[in-house]
Amino acid sequence: MLSIETLKKMLSGAERSFQQMQAAIAPEQKKIEELQGKAEKVYSKHYINEKIQEVRTAISDRLYGIFAEINKAADQATDSRRFYESTSFMLSRERFHEDDGINAGMKLAAMSEYAKMALPDVHLVADAAKAENKLASLWIARLASQERTEDIAQWVDIGNVQTPAQAEGLRLIANIIQVKATAELSMRGSVISPFSRPLSPAEKLALARQATPA
């Protein structure tokens, strides 16, 4: 699981790489467009195609290298998404206190106290924890309700809960994937594209959706 700080650094790196890609594509794309605009009476079609291929070949390694960095960041971010999508996992990481020792003591005390409560009281504690945004207490209440009954319907509901770290992590991951999709559309949709196969309509649509902010 990648930390919030790591995801922030990866997003900044992906954005810088995309800017480098755009800067690399622009002048070379202009060269190709100028060649394509030449009438056959000036240059033969064969000559123009050869020169276009030379331009593409000259820049292909650089573009592949830049895109590989963006793609790597997107893959790593995607791998971490399953952790940030799990509300129960993210709640389990919430703390009562920044100090590890104090946090452990407060956690054990809450677990002991909630274990002695009747289930309706555990739900009251959970409702208060939600209202006061005391997410560590909410998680202990959830565990206490699970210990009390196997009836999932009677467990403390965490369905509409999202921790700050969870929201931030999912936002960063989505932004990294958005940069990757935008970069792929930019590179493969340009005349300078080093890819041998153009994007299919379905691929363009899928990438366009990923590149559009939610």
mmCIF file of C-alpha atoms in Angstrom:
data_model
loop_
_atom_site.group_PDB
_atom_site.id
_atom_site.type_symbol
_atom_site.label_atom_id
_atom_site.label_comp_id
_atom_site.label_asym_id
_atom_site.label_seq_id
_atom_site.Cartn_x
_atom_site.Cartn_y
_atom_site.Cartn_z
ATOM 1 C CA MET A 1 0.000 0.000 0.000
ATOM 2 C CA LEU A 2 1.402 3.368 -1.040
ATOM 3 C CA SER A 3 1.224 6.174 1.506
ATOM 4 C CA ILE A 4 -0.499 9.485 0.855
ATOM 5 C CA GLU A 5 2.878 11.228 0.642
ATOM 6 C CA THR A 6 4.144 8.683 -1.888
ATOM 7 C CA LEU A 7 1.004 9.078 -3.990
ATOM 8 C CA LYS A 8 1.439 12.864 -3.935
ATOM 9 C CA LYS A 9 5.029 12.529 -5.165
ATOM 10 C CA MET A 10 3.954 10.073 -7.862
ATOM 11 C CA LEU A 11 1.225 12.431 -9.073
ATOM 12 C CA SER A 12 3.674 15.340 -9.255
ATOM 13 C CA GLY A 13 6.149 13.148 -11.141
ATOM 14 C CA ALA A 14 3.501 11.938 -13.588
ATOM 15 C CA GLU A 15 2.377 15.518 -14.246
ATOM 16 C CA ARG A 16 5.969 16.619 -14.900
ATOM 17 C CA SER A 17 6.484 13.687 -17.253
ATOM 18 C CA PHE A 18 3.327 14.599 -19.153
ATOM 19 C CA GLN A 19 4.560 18.170 -19.553
ATOM 20 C CA GLN A 20 7.865 16.808 -20.893
ATOM 21 C CA MET A 21 5.938 14.632 -23.329
ATOM 22 C CA GLN A 22 3.914 17.562 -24.633
ATOM 23 C CA ALA A 23 7.073 19.648 -25.002
ATOM 24 C CA ALA A 24 8.715 16.827 -26.963
ATOM 25 C CA ILE A 25 5.721 16.170 -29.207
ATOM 26 C CA ALA A 26 4.899 19.761 -30.210
ATOM 27 C CA PRO A 27 7.922 20.642 -32.412
ATOM 28 C CA GLU A 28 8.103 17.200 -34.010
ATOM 29 C CA GLN A 29 4.394 17.191 -34.741
ATOM 30 C CA LYS A 30 4.818 20.579 -36.412
ATOM 31 C CA LYS A 31 7.552 19.127 -38.640
ATOM 32 C CA ILE A 32 5.303 16.270 -39.717
ATOM 33 C CA GLU A 33 2.321 18.538 -40.347
ATOM 34 C CA GLU A 34 4.530 20.754 -42.521
ATOM 35 C CA LEU A 35 5.712 17.726 -44.481
ATOM 36 C CA GLN A 36 2.165 16.470 -44.917
ATOM 37 C CA GLY A 37 1.152 19.894 -46.151
ATOM 38 C CA LYS A 38 3.681 19.842 -48.978
ATOM 39 C CA ALA A 39 2.128 19.257 -52.350
ATOM 40 C CA GLU A 40 3.370 16.257 -54.320
ATOM 41 C CA LYS A 41 4.697 18.657 -56.956
ATOM 42 C CA VAL A 42 7.228 19.810 -54.328
ATOM 43 C CA TYR A 43 8.057 16.432 -52.781
ATOM 44 C CA SER A 44 7.046 12.949 -53.818
ATOM 45 C CA LYS A 45 4.651 11.088 -51.548
ATOM 46 C CA HIS A 46 7.327 8.444 -50.977
ATOM 47 C CA TYR A 47 9.858 11.088 -49.893
ATOM 48 C CA ILE A 48 7.376 12.712 -47.511
ATOM 49 C CA ASN A 49 6.512 9.353 -45.928
ATOM 50 C CA GLU A 50 10.206 8.557 -45.474
ATOM 51 C CA LYS A 51 10.879 11.890 -43.771
ATOM 52 C CA ILE A 52 7.851 11.459 -41.522
ATOM 53 C CA GLN A 53 9.105 8.035 -40.459
ATOM 54 C CA GLU A 54 12.543 9.507 -39.739
ATOM 55 C CA VAL A 55 10.994 12.092 -37.416
ATOM 56 C CA ARG A 56 8.940 9.444 -35.632
ATOM 57 C CA THR A 57 11.928 7.129 -35.228
ATOM 58 C CA ALA A 58 14.112 9.923 -33.865
ATOM 59 C CA ILE A 59 11.721 10.732 -31.032
ATOM 60 C CA SER A 60 10.110 7.341 -30.377
ATOM 61 C CA ASP A 61 12.584 6.179 -27.705
ATOM 62 C CA ARG A 62 12.169 9.389 -25.745
ATOM 63 C CA LEU A 63 8.377 9.231 -25.905
ATOM 64 C CA TYR A 64 8.319 5.565 -24.927
ATOM 65 C CA GLY A 65 10.620 6.341 -21.994
ATOM 66 C CA ILE A 66 8.475 9.202 -20.728
ATOM 67 C CA PHE A 67 5.256 7.238 -21.136
ATOM 68 C CA ALA A 68 6.786 4.220 -19.376
ATOM 69 C CA GLU A 69 7.355 6.353 -16.265
ATOM 70 C CA ILE A 70 3.758 7.600 -16.303
ATOM 71 C CA ASN A 71 2.426 4.099 -16.913
ATOM 72 C CA LYS A 72 4.515 2.699 -14.036
ATOM 73 C CA ALA A 73 3.070 5.286 -11.657
ATOM 74 C CA ALA A 74 -0.475 4.466 -12.806
ATOM 75 C CA ASP A 75 0.091 0.726 -12.334
ATOM 76 C CA GLN A 76 1.478 1.204 -8.827
ATOM 77 C CA ALA A 77 -1.362 3.542 -7.889
ATOM 78 C CA THR A 78 -3.912 1.062 -9.225
ATOM 79 C CA ASP A 79 -2.355 -1.695 -7.107
ATOM 80 C CA SER A 80 -2.910 0.440 -3.992
ATOM 81 C CA ARG A 81 -6.495 1.294 -4.837
ATOM 82 C CA ARG A 82 -7.884 -1.899 -3.260
ATOM 83 C CA PHE A 83 -6.574 -0.782 0.132
ATOM 84 C CA TYR A 84 -8.070 2.695 -0.117
ATOM 85 C CA GLU A 85 -11.383 1.345 -1.400
ATOM 86 C CA SER A 86 -11.814 -0.816 1.720
ATOM 87 C CA THR A 87 -13.574 1.247 4.374
ATOM 88 C CA SER A 88 -13.039 -1.406 7.041
ATOM 89 C CA PHE A 89 -9.303 -1.517 6.326
ATOM 90 C CA MET A 90 -8.962 2.259 6.392
ATOM 91 C CA LEU A 91 -11.007 2.529 9.600
ATOM 92 C CA SER A 92 -8.746 -0.049 11.232
ATOM 93 C CA ARG A 93 -5.845 2.348 10.670
ATOM 94 C CA GLU A 94 -7.521 5.258 12.451
ATOM 95 C CA ARG A 95 -5.854 6.295 15.697
ATOM 96 C CA PHE A 96 -6.920 7.575 19.111
ATOM 97 C CA HIS A 97 -3.555 9.291 19.589
ATOM 98 C CA GLU A 98 -0.422 10.027 17.576
ATOM 99 C CA ASP A 99 1.816 8.318 20.136
ATOM 100 C CA ASP A 100 1.902 4.563 19.476
ATOM 101 C CA GLY A 101 1.943 3.593 23.142
ATOM 102 C CA ILE A 102 -0.883 5.912 24.139
ATOM 103 C CA ASN A 103 -2.878 4.869 21.073
ATOM 104 C CA ALA A 104 -2.535 1.170 21.937
ATOM 105 C CA GLY A 105 -3.654 1.793 25.516
ATOM 106 C CA MET A 106 -6.678 3.830 24.464
ATOM 107 C CA LYS A 107 -7.614 1.204 21.891
ATOM 108 C CA LEU A 108 -7.493 -1.621 24.445
ATOM 109 C CA ALA A 109 -9.521 0.437 26.916
ATOM 110 C CA ALA A 110 -12.217 1.119 24.321
ATOM 111 C CA MET A 111 -12.345 -2.531 23.278
ATOM 112 C CA SER A 112 -12.745 -3.603 26.903
ATOM 113 C CA GLU A 113 -15.448 -1.026 27.593
ATOM 114 C CA TYR A 114 -17.479 -1.686 24.441
ATOM 115 C CA ALA A 115 -17.310 -5.440 25.025
ATOM 116 C CA LYS A 116 -19.323 -4.972 28.228
ATOM 117 C CA MET A 117 -22.043 -2.918 26.568
ATOM 118 C CA ALA A 118 -25.364 -4.192 25.297
ATOM 119 C CA LEU A 119 -25.592 -4.178 21.506
ATOM 120 C CA PRO A 120 -28.065 -1.239 21.371
ATOM 121 C CA ASP A 121 -25.615 0.829 23.429
ATOM 122 C CA VAL A 122 -22.782 -0.099 21.079
ATOM 123 C CA HIS A 123 -24.876 1.298 18.228
ATOM 124 C CA LEU A 124 -25.437 4.509 20.186
ATOM 125 C CA VAL A 125 -21.693 4.841 20.693
ATOM 126 C CA ALA A 126 -21.209 4.288 16.951
ATOM 127 C CA ASP A 127 -23.802 6.920 16.040
ATOM 128 C CA ALA A 128 -22.118 9.432 18.343
ATOM 129 C CA ALA A 129 -18.701 8.552 16.910
ATOM 130 C CA LYS A 130 -19.984 9.181 13.387
ATOM 131 C CA ALA A 131 -21.505 12.509 14.378
ATOM 132 C CA GLU A 132 -18.304 13.603 16.130
ATOM 133 C CA ASN A 133 -16.031 12.134 13.441
ATOM 134 C CA LYS A 134 -14.281 9.918 15.999
ATOM 135 C CA LEU A 135 -13.414 7.218 13.513
ATOM 136 C CA ALA A 136 -11.170 5.157 15.791
ATOM 137 C CA SER A 137 -14.080 4.788 18.236
ATOM 138 C CA LEU A 138 -16.413 3.920 15.371
ATOM 139 C CA TRP A 139 -14.141 1.079 14.296
ATOM 140 C CA ILE A 140 -13.979 -0.396 17.814
ATOM 141 C CA ALA A 141 -17.779 -0.188 17.985
ATOM 142 C CA ARG A 142 -17.987 -2.009 14.666
ATOM 143 C CA LEU A 143 -15.737 -4.793 15.985
ATOM 144 C CA ALA A 144 -17.777 -5.005 19.193
ATOM 145 C CA SER A 145 -20.991 -5.431 17.204
ATOM 146 C CA GLN A 146 -19.412 -8.180 15.103
ATOM 147 C CA GLU A 147 -18.334 -10.013 18.252
ATOM 148 C CA ARG A 148 -21.850 -9.802 19.627
ATOM 149 C CA THR A 149 -23.767 -11.339 16.717
ATOM 150 C CA GLU A 150 -23.319 -13.156 13.423
ATOM 151 C CA ASP A 151 -26.301 -11.274 11.995
ATOM 152 C CA ILE A 152 -24.675 -8.808 9.603
ATOM 153 C CA ALA A 153 -27.802 -6.643 9.676
ATOM 154 C CA GLN A 154 -27.102 -5.906 13.355
ATOM 155 C CA TRP A 155 -23.491 -4.885 12.853
ATOM 156 C CA VAL A 156 -22.592 -1.206 13.125
ATOM 157 C CA ASP A 157 -23.089 0.219 9.630
ATOM 158 C CA ILE A 158 -19.984 1.756 8.040
ATOM 159 C CA GLY A 159 -21.355 1.785 4.499
ATOM 160 C CA ASN A 160 -21.505 5.563 4.159
ATOM 161 C CA VAL A 161 -18.278 6.250 6.033
ATOM 162 C CA GLN A 162 -15.084 7.457 4.380
ATOM 163 C CA THR A 163 -11.954 8.392 6.292
ATOM 164 C CA PRO A 164 -10.012 11.534 5.305
ATOM 165 C CA ALA A 165 -7.030 9.389 4.303
ATOM 166 C CA GLN A 166 -9.306 7.158 2.233
ATOM 167 C CA ALA A 167 -10.821 10.105 0.374
ATOM 168 C CA GLU A 168 -7.420 11.681 -0.251
ATOM 169 C CA GLY A 169 -5.857 8.412 -1.384
ATOM 170 C CA LEU A 170 -8.646 7.648 -3.839
ATOM 171 C CA ARG A 171 -8.468 11.208 -5.201
ATOM 172 C CA LEU A 172 -4.722 10.974 -5.784
ATOM 173 C CA ILE A 173 -5.004 7.540 -7.396
ATOM 174 C CA ALA A 174 -7.756 8.768 -9.727
ATOM 175 C CA ASN A 175 -5.635 11.784 -10.681
ATOM 176 C CA ILE A 176 -2.610 9.623 -11.487
ATOM 177 C CA ILE A 177 -4.738 7.363 -13.689
ATOM 178 C CA GLN A 178 -6.207 10.482 -15.310
ATOM 179 C CA VAL A 179 -2.719 11.763 -16.182
ATOM 180 C CA LYS A 180 -1.826 8.381 -17.691
ATOM 181 C CA ALA A 181 -4.985 8.293 -19.827
ATOM 182 C CA THR A 182 -4.456 11.894 -20.965
ATOM 183 C CA ALA A 183 -0.835 11.136 -21.858
ATOM 184 C CA GLU A 184 -1.797 8.054 -23.855
ATOM 185 C CA LEU A 185 -4.487 9.964 -25.736
ATOM 186 C CA SER A 186 -2.038 12.775 -26.443
ATOM 187 C CA MET A 187 0.729 10.506 -27.670
ATOM 188 C CA ARG A 188 -1.257 7.917 -29.599
ATOM 189 C CA GLY A 189 -3.624 10.512 -31.007
ATOM 190 C CA SER A 190 -0.876 12.684 -32.463
ATOM 191 C CA VAL A 191 0.717 12.322 -35.883
ATOM 192 C CA ILE A 192 4.037 11.805 -34.120
ATOM 193 C CA SER A 193 2.767 8.654 -32.375
ATOM 194 C CA PRO A 194 5.455 5.940 -32.306
ATOM 195 C CA PHE A 195 2.805 3.250 -31.810
ATOM 196 C CA SER A 196 2.349 1.020 -34.831
ATOM 197 C CA ARG A 197 -1.396 0.697 -34.270
ATOM 198 C CA PRO A 198 -3.731 3.677 -33.794
ATOM 199 C CA LEU A 199 -6.295 3.692 -31.019
ATOM 200 C CA SER A 200 -9.586 1.979 -31.797
ATOM 201 C CA PRO A 201 -12.816 3.930 -31.177
ATOM 202 C CA ALA A 202 -13.486 1.786 -28.092
ATOM 203 C CA GLU A 203 -9.992 2.469 -26.741
ATOM 204 C CA LYS A 204 -10.377 6.197 -27.352
ATOM 205 C CA LEU A 205 -13.691 6.205 -25.483
ATOM 206 C CA ALA A 206 -12.265 4.243 -22.539
ATOM 207 C CA LEU A 207 -9.241 6.532 -22.261
ATOM 208 C CA ALA A 208 -11.389 9.647 -22.642
ATOM 209 C CA ARG A 209 -13.507 8.510 -19.690
ATOM 210 C CA GLN A 210 -10.407 7.924 -17.567
ATOM 211 C CA ALA A 211 -8.984 11.286 -18.612
ATOM 212 C CA THR A 212 -12.150 13.143 -17.610
ATOM 213 C CA PRO A 213 -12.303 14.243 -13.949
ATOM 214 C CA ALA A 214 -15.101 12.563 -12.014
#
